[in-house]
Coordinates of C-alpha atoms in Angstrom, one line a residue:
X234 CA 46.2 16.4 -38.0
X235 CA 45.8 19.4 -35.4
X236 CA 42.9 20.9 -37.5
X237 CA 41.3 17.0 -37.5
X238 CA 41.7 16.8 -33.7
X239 CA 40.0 20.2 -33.5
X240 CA 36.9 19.8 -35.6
X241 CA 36.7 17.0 -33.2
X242 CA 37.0 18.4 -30.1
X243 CA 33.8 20.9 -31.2
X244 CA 32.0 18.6 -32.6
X245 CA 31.9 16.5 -29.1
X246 CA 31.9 19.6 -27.0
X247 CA 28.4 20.3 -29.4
X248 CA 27.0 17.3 -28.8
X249 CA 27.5 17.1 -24.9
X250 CA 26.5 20.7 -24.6
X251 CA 23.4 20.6 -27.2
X252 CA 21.3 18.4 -25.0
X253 CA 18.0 19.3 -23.4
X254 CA 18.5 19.9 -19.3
X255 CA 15.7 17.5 -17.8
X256 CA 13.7 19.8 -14.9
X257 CA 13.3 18.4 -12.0
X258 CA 9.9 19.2 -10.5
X259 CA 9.5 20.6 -6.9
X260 CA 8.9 18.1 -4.2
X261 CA 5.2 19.0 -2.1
X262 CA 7.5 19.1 0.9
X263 CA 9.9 21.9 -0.6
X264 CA 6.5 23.6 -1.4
X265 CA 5.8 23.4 2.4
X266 CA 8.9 24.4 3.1
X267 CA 9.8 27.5 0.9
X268 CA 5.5 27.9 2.4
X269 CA 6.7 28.8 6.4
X270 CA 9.3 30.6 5.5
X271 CA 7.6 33.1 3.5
X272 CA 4.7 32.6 7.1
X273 CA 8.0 33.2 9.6
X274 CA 8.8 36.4 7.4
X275 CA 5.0 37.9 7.3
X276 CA 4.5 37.6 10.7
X277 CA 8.1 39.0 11.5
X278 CA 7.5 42.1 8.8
X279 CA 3.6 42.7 10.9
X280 CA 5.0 42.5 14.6
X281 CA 7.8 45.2 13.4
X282 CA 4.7 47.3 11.7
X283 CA 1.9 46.2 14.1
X284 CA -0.2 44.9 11.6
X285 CA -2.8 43.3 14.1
X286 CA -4.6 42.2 10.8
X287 CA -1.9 40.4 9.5
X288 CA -0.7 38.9 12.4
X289 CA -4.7 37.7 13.2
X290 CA -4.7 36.2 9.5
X291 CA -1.3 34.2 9.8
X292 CA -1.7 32.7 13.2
X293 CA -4.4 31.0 15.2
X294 CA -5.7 32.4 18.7
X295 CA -3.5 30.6 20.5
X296 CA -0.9 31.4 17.9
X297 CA -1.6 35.2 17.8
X298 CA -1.5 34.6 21.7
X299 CA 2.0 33.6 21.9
X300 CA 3.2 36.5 19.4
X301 CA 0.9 39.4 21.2
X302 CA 2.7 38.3 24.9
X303 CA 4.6 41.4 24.7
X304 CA 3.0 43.3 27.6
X305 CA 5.5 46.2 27.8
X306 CA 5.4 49.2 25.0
X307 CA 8.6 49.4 23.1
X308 CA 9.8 51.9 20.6
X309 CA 11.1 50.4 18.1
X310 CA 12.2 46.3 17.3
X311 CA 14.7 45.2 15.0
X312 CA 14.1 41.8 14.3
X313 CA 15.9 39.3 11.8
X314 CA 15.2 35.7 11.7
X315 CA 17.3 33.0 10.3
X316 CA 15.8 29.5 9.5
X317 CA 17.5 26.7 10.7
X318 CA 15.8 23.3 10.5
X319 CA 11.9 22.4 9.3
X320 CA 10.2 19.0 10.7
X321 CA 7.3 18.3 8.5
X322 CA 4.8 15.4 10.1
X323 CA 1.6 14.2 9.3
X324 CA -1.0 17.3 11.1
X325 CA 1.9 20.3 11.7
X326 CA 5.3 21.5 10.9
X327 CA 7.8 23.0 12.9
X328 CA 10.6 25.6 12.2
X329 CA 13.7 25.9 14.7
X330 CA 14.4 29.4 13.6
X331 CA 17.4 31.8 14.8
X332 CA 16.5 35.1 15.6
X333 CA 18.0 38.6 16.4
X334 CA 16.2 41.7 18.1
X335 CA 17.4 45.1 19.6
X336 CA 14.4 46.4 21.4
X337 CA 14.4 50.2 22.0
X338 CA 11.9 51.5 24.8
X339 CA 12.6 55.1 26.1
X340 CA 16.0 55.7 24.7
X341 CA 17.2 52.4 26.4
X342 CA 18.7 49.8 23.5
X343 CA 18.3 46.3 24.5
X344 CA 19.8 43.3 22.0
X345 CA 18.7 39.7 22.2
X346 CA 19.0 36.5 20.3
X347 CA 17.8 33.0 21.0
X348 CA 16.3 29.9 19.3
X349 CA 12.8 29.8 18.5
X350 CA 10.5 26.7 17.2
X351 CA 7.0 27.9 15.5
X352 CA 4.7 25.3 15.0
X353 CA 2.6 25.7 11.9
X354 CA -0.3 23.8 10.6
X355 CA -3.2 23.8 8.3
X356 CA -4.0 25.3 5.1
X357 CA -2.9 27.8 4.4
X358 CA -0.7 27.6 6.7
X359 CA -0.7 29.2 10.3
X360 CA 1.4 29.6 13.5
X361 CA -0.6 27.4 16.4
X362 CA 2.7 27.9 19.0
X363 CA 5.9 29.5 19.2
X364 CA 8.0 27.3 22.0
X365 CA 11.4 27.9 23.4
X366 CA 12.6 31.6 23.2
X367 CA 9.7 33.7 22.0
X368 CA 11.2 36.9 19.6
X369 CA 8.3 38.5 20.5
X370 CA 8.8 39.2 23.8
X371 CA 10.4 42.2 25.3
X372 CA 13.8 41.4 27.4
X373 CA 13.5 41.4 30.9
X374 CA 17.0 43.0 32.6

């Protein structure tokens, strides 16, 4: 009777585990998504190096405007950004994006954090604006 019970048990577990998982395809707006992110982290990775290229390719003027600001030399940037919420509308996106910096500038060390919204659009896509707290800006104290 045990064995019986068993044998059954497999087989059911077989059954219920032999099936084919359906795939789900990606949504265009995850696409879009998963799309600024990767645009957020470029343009992060090219301030830090001072790829001028790079930061010309992923932004428009007013764009690049917004992320050359910094008037004041610096050292070195640390710089880590944490995505937070993405609005996708018809013409542009925006991504509310939490960010981290420690600015060094003649042996002075200078941390910030704050709440920045880039505004992307186009495509590919590009950073037109960066409102609220701007990363790329050099703490005033």
């Amino acid at each position: 009777m045990k064995k019986i019970a068993l044998v059954l048990l497999v087989c059911c577990v077989a059954v219920a585990c032999g099936g084919k998982k359906e795939v789900k395809q990606v949504s265009p707006e995850s696409k879009t998504t998963t799309e600024a992110f990767v645009l957020a982290e470029t343009i992060r990775t090219a301030f830090i190096n001072k790829d001028t290229a790079t930061l010309q390719k992923s932004s428009t003027e007013t764009g690049l405007r917004d992320i050359t600001a910094n008037t004041k030399s610096f050292d070195k940037v640390e710089l880590s950004f944490t995505p937070r919420w993405v609005e996708i509308e018809a013409s542009q996106l925006t991504v509310n994006i939490a960010w981290k910096s420690t600015w060094v500038r003649s042996g002075q060390r200078s941390d910030e954090r704050g709440m920045a919204v880039f505004v992307m659009e186009g495509t590919p896509l590009r950073v037109s604006k960066i409102l609220r707290a701007n990363p790329f800006v050099f703490p005033e104290k």
